[in-house]
Each structure stands twice: as C-alpha cells, then as structure tokens.
Short mmCIF file of C-alpha atoms and ligand atoms in Angstrom, two decimals:
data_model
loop_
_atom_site.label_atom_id
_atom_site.label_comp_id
_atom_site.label_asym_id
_atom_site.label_seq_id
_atom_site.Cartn_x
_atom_site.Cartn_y
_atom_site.Cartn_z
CA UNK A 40 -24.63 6.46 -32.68
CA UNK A 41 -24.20 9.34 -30.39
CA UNK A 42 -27.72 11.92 -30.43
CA UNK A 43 -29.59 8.91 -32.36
CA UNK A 44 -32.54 9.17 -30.31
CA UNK A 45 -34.55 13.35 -30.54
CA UNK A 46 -36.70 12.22 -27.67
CA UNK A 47 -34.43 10.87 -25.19
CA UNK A 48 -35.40 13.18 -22.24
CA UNK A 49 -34.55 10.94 -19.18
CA UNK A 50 -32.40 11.89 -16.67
CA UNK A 51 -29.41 10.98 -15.58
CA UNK A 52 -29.15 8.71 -12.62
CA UNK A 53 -25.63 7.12 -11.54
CA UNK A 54 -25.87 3.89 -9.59
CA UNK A 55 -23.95 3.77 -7.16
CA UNK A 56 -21.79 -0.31 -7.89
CA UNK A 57 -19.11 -1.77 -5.62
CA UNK A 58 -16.14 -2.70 -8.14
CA UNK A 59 -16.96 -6.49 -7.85
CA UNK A 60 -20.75 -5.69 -9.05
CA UNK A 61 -20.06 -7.80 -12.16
CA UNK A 62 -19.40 -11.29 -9.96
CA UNK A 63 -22.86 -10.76 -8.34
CA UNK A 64 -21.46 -12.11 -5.40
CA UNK A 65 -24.74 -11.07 -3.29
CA UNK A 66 -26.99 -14.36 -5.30
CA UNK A 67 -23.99 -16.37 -4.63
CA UNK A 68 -23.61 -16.62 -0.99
CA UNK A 69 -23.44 -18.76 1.31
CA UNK A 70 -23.25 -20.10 5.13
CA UNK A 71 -19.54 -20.55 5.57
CA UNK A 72 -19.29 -24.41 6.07
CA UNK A 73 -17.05 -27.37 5.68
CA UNK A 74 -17.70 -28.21 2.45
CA UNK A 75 -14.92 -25.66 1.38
CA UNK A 76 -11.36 -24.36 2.45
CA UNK A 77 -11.46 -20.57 1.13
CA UNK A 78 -14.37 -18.34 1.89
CA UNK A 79 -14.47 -14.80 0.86
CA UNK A 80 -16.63 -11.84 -0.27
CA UNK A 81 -16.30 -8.42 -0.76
CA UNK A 82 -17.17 -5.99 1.63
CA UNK A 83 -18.57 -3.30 -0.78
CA UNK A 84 -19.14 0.01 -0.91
CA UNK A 85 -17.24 1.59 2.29
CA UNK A 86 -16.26 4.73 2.80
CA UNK A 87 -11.90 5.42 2.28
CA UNK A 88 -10.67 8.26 3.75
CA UNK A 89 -6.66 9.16 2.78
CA UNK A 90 -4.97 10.62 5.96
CA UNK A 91 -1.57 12.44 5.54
CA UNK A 92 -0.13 14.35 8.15
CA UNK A 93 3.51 14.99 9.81
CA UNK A 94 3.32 12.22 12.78
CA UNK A 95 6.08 14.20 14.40
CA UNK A 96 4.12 17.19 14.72
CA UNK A 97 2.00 16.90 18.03
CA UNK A 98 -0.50 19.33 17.26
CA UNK A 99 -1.36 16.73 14.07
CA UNK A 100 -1.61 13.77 16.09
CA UNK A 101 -3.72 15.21 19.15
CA UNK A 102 -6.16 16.56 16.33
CA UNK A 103 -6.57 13.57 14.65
CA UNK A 104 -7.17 12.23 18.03
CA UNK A 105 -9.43 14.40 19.32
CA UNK A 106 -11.72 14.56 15.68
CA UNK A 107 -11.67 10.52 15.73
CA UNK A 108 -11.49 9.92 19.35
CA UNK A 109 -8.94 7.13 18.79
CA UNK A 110 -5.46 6.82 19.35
CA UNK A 111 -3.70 7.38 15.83
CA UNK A 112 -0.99 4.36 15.13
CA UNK A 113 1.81 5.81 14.17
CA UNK A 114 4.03 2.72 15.22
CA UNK A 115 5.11 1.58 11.55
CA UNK A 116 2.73 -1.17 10.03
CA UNK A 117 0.36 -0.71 12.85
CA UNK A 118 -3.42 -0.30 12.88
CA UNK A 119 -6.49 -0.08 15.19
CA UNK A 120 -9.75 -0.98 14.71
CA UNK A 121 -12.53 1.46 16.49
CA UNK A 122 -16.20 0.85 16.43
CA UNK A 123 -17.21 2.10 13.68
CA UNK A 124 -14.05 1.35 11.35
CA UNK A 125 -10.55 1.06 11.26
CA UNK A 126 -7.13 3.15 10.90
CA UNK A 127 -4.16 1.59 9.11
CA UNK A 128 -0.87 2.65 8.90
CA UNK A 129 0.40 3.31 5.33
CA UNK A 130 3.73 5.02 5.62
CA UNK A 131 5.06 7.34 7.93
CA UNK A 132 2.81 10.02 6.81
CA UNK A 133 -0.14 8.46 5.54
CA UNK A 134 -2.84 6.48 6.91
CA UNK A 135 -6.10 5.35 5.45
CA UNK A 136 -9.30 5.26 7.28
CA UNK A 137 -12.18 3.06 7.01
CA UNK A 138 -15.64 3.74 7.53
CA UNK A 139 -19.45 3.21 6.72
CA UNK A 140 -19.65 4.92 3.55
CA UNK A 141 -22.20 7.30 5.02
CA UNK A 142 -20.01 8.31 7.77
CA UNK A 143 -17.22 9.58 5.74
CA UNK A 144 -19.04 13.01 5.03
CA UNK A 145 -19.04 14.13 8.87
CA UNK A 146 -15.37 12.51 9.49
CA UNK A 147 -14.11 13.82 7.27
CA UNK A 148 -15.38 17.31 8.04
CA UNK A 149 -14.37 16.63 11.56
CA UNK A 150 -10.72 16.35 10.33
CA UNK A 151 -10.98 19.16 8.33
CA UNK A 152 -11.98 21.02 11.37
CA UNK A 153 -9.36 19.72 13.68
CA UNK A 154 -6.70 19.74 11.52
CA UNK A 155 -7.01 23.55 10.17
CA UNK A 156 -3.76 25.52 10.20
CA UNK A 157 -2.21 22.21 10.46
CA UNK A 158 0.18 21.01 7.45
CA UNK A 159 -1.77 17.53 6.41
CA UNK A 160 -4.56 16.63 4.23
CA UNK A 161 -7.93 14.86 4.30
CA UNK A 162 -9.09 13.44 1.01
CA UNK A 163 -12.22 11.07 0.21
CA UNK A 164 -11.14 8.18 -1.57
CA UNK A 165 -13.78 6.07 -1.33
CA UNK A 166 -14.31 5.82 -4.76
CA UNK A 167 -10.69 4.20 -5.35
CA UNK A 168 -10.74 1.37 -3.09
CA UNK A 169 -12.87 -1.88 -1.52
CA UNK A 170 -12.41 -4.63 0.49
CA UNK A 171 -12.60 -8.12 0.38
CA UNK A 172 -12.36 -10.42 3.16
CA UNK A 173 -10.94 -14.20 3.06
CA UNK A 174 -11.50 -16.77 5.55
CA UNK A 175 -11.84 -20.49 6.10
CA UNK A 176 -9.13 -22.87 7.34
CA UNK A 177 -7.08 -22.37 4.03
CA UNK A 178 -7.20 -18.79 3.89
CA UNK A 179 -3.62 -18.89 4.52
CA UNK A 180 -2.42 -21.25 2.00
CA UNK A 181 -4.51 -19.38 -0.83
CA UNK A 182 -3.24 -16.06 0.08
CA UNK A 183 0.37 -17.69 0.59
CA UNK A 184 -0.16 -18.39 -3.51
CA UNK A 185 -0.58 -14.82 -4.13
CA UNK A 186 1.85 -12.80 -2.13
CA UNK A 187 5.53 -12.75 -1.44
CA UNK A 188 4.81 -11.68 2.07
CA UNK A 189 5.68 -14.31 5.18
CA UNK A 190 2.15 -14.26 6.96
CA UNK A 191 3.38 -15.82 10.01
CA UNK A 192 4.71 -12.28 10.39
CA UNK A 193 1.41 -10.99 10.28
CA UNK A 194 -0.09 -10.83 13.57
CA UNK A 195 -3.16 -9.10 14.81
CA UNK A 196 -3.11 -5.45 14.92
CA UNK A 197 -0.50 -5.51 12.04
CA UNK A 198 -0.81 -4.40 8.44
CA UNK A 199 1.52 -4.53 5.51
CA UNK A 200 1.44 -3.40 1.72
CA UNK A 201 3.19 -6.54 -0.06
CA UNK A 202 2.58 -8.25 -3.74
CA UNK A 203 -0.52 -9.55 -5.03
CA UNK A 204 0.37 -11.74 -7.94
CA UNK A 205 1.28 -8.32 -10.05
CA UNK A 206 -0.11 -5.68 -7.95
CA UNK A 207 0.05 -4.69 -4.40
CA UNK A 208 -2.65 -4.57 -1.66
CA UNK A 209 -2.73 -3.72 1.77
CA UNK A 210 -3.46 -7.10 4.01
CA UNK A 211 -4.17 -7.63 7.91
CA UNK A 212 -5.74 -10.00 9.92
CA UNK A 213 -9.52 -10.04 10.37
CA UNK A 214 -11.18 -12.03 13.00
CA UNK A 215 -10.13 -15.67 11.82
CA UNK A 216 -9.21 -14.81 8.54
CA UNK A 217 -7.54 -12.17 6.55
CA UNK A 218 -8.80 -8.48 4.84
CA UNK A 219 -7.14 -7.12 1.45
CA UNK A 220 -7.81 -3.81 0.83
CA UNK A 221 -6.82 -2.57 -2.75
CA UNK A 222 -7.54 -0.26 -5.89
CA UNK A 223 -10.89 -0.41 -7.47
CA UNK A 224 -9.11 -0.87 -10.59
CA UNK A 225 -7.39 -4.39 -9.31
CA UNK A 226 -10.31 -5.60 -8.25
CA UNK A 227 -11.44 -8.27 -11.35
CA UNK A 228 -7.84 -9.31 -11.44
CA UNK A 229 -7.39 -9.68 -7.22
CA UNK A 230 -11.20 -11.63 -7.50
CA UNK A 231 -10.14 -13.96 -10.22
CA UNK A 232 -6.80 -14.74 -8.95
CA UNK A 233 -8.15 -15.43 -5.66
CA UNK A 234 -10.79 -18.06 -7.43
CA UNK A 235 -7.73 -19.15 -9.18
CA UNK A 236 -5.40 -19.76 -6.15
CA UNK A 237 -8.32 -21.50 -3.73
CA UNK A 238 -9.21 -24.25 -7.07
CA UNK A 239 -7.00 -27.34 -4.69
CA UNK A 240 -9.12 -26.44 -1.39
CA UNK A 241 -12.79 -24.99 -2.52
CA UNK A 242 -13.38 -21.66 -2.75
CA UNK A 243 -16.96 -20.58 -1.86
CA UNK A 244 -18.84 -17.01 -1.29
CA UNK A 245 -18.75 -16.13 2.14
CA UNK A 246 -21.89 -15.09 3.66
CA UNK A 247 -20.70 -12.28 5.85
CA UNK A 248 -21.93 -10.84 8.73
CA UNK A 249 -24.53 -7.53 8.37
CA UNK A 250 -21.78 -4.62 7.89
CA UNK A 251 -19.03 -7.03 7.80
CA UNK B 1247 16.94 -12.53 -4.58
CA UNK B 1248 17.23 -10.08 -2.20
CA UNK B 1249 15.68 -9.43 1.59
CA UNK B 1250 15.79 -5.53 1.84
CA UNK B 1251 14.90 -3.96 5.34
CA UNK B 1252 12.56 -0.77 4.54
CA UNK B 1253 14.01 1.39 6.90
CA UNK B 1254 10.47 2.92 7.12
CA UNK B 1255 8.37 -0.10 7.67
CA UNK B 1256 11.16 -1.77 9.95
CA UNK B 1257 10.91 -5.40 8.75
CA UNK B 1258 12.49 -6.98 6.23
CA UNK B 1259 10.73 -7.86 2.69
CA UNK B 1260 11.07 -9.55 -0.18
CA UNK B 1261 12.78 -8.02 -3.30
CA UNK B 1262 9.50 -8.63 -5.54
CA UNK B 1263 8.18 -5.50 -3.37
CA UNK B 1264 11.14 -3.35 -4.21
CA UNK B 1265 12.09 -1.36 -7.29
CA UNK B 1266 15.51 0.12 -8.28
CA UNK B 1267 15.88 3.59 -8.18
CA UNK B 1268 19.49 3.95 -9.52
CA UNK B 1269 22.78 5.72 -7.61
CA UNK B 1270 22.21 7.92 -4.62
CA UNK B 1271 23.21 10.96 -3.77
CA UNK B 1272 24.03 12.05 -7.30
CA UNK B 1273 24.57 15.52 -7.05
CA UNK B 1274 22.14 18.01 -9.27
CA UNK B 1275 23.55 20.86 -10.88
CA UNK B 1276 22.67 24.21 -8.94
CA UNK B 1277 21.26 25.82 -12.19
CA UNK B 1278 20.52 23.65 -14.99
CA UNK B 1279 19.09 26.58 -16.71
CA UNK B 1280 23.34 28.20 -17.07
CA UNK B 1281 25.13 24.52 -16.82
CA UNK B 1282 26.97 23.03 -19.70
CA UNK B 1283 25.32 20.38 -21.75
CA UNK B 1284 28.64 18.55 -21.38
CA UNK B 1285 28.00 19.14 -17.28
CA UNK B 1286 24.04 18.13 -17.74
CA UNK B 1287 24.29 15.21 -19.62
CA UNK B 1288 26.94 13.80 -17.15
CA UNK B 1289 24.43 14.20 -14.54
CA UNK B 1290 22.08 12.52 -15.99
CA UNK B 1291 23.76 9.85 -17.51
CA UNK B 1292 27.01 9.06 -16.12
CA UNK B 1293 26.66 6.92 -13.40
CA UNK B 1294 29.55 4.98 -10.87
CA UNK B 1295 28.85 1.47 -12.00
CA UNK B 1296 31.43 -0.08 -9.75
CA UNK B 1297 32.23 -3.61 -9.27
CA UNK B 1298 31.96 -3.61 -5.58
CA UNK B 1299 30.20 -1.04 -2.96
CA UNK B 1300 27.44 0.62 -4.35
CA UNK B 1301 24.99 3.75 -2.55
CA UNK B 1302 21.82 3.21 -4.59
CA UNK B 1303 18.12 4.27 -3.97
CA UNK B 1304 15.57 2.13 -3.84
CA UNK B 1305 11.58 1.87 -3.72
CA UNK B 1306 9.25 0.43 -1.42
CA UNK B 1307 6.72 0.35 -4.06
CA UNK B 1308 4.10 -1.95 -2.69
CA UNK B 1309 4.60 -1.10 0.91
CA UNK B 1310 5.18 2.47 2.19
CA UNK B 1311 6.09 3.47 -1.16
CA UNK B 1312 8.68 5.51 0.20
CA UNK B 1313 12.42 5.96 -0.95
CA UNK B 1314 15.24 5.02 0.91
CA UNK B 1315 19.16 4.62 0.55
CA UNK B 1316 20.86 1.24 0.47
CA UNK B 1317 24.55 0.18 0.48
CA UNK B 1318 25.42 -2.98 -1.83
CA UNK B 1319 28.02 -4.97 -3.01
CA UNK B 1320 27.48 -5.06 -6.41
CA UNK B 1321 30.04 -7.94 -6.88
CA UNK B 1322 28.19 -10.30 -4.25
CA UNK B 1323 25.28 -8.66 -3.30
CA UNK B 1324 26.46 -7.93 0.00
CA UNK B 1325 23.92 -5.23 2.02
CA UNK B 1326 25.38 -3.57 4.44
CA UNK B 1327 22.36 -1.78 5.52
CA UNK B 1328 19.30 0.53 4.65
CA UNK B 1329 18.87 3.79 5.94
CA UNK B 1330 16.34 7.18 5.16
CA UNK B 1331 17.62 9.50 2.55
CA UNK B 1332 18.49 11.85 5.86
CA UNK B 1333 20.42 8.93 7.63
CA UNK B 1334 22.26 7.56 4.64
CA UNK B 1335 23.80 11.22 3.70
CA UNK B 1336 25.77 11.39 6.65
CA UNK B 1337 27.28 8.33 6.61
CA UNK B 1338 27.88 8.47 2.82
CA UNK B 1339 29.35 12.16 3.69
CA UNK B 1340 31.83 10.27 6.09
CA UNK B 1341 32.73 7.51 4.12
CA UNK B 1342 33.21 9.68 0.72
CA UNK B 1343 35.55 12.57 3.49
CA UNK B 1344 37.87 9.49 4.00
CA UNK B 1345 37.89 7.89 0.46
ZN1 ZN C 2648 8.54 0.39 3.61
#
C-alpha cells in the first residue's frame, strides 16, 4: 500500500543496472573455450551518444571532426572505430557514437561546442541502448538464425540495421566475432533468442576482455 | 518476397526490413482547412490501385529508417528501381508529362 510505512525516511538512491542485469551474466562467465560454439556477453553500461547533422554541410562535418578528432563516415553503412569508441553510420543524417559511459559528458559538450550555429543535434542516449557482443566459431550460424541479413556482406568496417527475429538491431563485425547494438527495451527478448538460436552448437558466457 | 535496394543505404535487403508506405506522390490539398470534404476524403482515401506499374513509398524501417520511392509492377512484381523522394519526382514528373 502506497504511504504504509510513517517512518520511512531513507533516501532515494537509483542504481545505476545495464538492461541485461536480470541474467547476472557477470557470476556466469567464462574463459571462451572449445567446449562451446556461441560465446557472448553484454557489454554494459556504455555511454550512446545520437549524432544528427546535414553531412552535406561542410562546416558540420569539419566540426564533428575537429570536436572528435576522427574522420566522420559518412560513406553509407560505414563506421570507424577510434580509441576510445566507435562511430556508426545510421542514415544519412544520423550517426550514433559509442563511448565509456563516463566520457559521454565532455563529448558531448565538445559537440555542443563545435557544432553551435550549426543545424544538427547532440543528444545522450545512453540510457536507450547496450551492447552485446557474440563470438566463437558459430557466431555466424546463430546470428544467421536471427536475421534476414546476408552476413557474408558484412565486412569489417561495415554496419547495417537489419531484423532480429521481430525487432531490428544495428550489427558489425567485432574482432572475430560480431557486435549488436539495440534498444534497452529489446534486450530480454534479443538475450533469450540468442540462447535460443545457439541450443545445436553451445552457447556459453563470454568472458570479455576489461572494457570490452 | 522481395529484394528492395534502399536507395540510402545502397545495398540491396530483404523485404522483412521494409514496410509499405502506400502510393507516392499523392498530391495534398493546398488548404485543407477551405477544401471540400468530397475533395479531402478523395485524398485520403482514393488511391490508383492499378494492375500493373505502381509509384509507391516505402520504409526502411530497420535500417536507415528513411523513406524512399519505388516503381512496381503490381501484376508481377516487377521493380524497376528505387530512388529518394527528390530523385523519384522527376522522373515520375516525366513519365506522368507523357502519359
Ligand atoms: Zn536504407
């Protein structure tokens, strides 16, 4: 019952959980070895930054440039990877950005700056999206269950926004396997499907690199 | 099904990533606020429907999510070809001069 408790004087302190919190995938990981086909774990808690911008318009791309020191793709379905993140393509005026989640504060105030007087827009969506990484020699045969997308299309440097059983992700490669980046809100449904799809080749929790 | 060529993303996809947006370049009233409702409710609802070449709009919903103009045989299911919204106007404005 709401107001049950008179004495209740705690505060209130958010927690800040990755949208695959329930699956407790941190107790479940492991060394990636042979004893499975389909490895994968989430990559939780970065920082999403929603890019729009005229990529006609010089003066947008040279800002962008200059604020991220990168070169922005603006090839379609392109990305780049930088040191401390990534840039993909989303359409021909958006791109999202990938970062530490601490860094997004000071990039995206860097854009901001940059970009001022300049039609576009910066946003912070890191609360909408995650990432989840699949690897392991069948990552291609479980993710060839779930999408309607030819990945012998997808080489390196590439990314596409194609099916995912019902929904839609963005995909790319990712050193020898493959990164989905999606809503928050697909998540259960993306991690369960995945479980799902890997059943005929072993599907284990990827112990992932520090940051990766 | 179909394999659509998202003018935008430059590569052709699967149907399953596509969504119907109905007839293109159906022409809006200039003031809907003064037109008929004879003249509004033929704009809304009174579409081609031809057996044969169709200019319809369609979605790339799970990729770019952009709109874009396609030309289709709705007999066979024929594409001629995809285009932007900016493309697809002139060469619907040349066909439609001659027609
Ligand atoms: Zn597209």
């Amino acid at each position: 019952m709401l107001n049950s408790t008179t004495n209740n004087t705690s505060e209130f302190k958010p927690v800040m959980q990755s949208p695959l919190h329930p699956f407790g995938l941190a107790a479940k990981q492991e060394k990636i070895n042979d004893s499975k086909g389909a490895w994968a774990n989430e990559i939780p808690l970065l920082g999403y930054i929603s890019l729009r911008g005229n990529s006609q318009n010089a003066a947008f791309v040279s800002a962008v440039n200059s604020a991220l020191n990168i070169t922005l793709p603006t090839q379609a379905c392109s990305m780049i990877n930088a040191a401390w993140g990534s840039i993909l393509w989303l359409s021909p005026d958006e791109w999202l950005i990938t970062c530490k989640r601490d860094q997004r504060a000071s990039f995206q105030q860097s854009l901001e700056a940059a970009l001022a007087g300049i039609h576009s827009q910066v946003v912070d969506n890191s609360g909408g999206y995650t990432t989840v990484l699949l690897k392991g020699k069948n990552a291609s045969d479980v993710l060839h269950h779930c999408t309607v997308y030819d990945l012998n299309m997808l080489q390196a440097g590439k990314v596409v926004g194609t099916t995912f059983g019902k929904l839609s992700l963005y995909v790319h490669q990712h050193e020898n396997g493959y990164s989905l980046v999606f809503r928050r809100s697909f998540a259960d449904y993306i991690w369960r499907y995945l479980e799902r799809s890997a059943l005929p080749y072993g599907f284990g929790i990827a112990q992932l690199n520090d940051g990766q | 099904m179909f394999v659509i060529k998202c003018p935008h993303c430059f590569e052709a996809r699967e149907e399953e990533e596509f969504s119907y947006g109905g007839e293109a370049f159906v022409a809006r009233p200039e003031s809907p606020e003064t037109e008929s409702e004879e003249n509004w409710g033929d704009y809304l609802f009174m579409k081609r429907n031809p057996k044969g070449w169709h200019w319809e709009m369609w979605g790339h919903s799970t990729g770019c999510r952009k709109f874009f103009v396609l030309k289709r045989n709705t007999a066979n299911h024929t594409i001629v070809g995809a285009w932007t919204l900016a493309e697809a106007r002139k060469i619907y404005d040349a066909e439609e001069a001659i027609a």
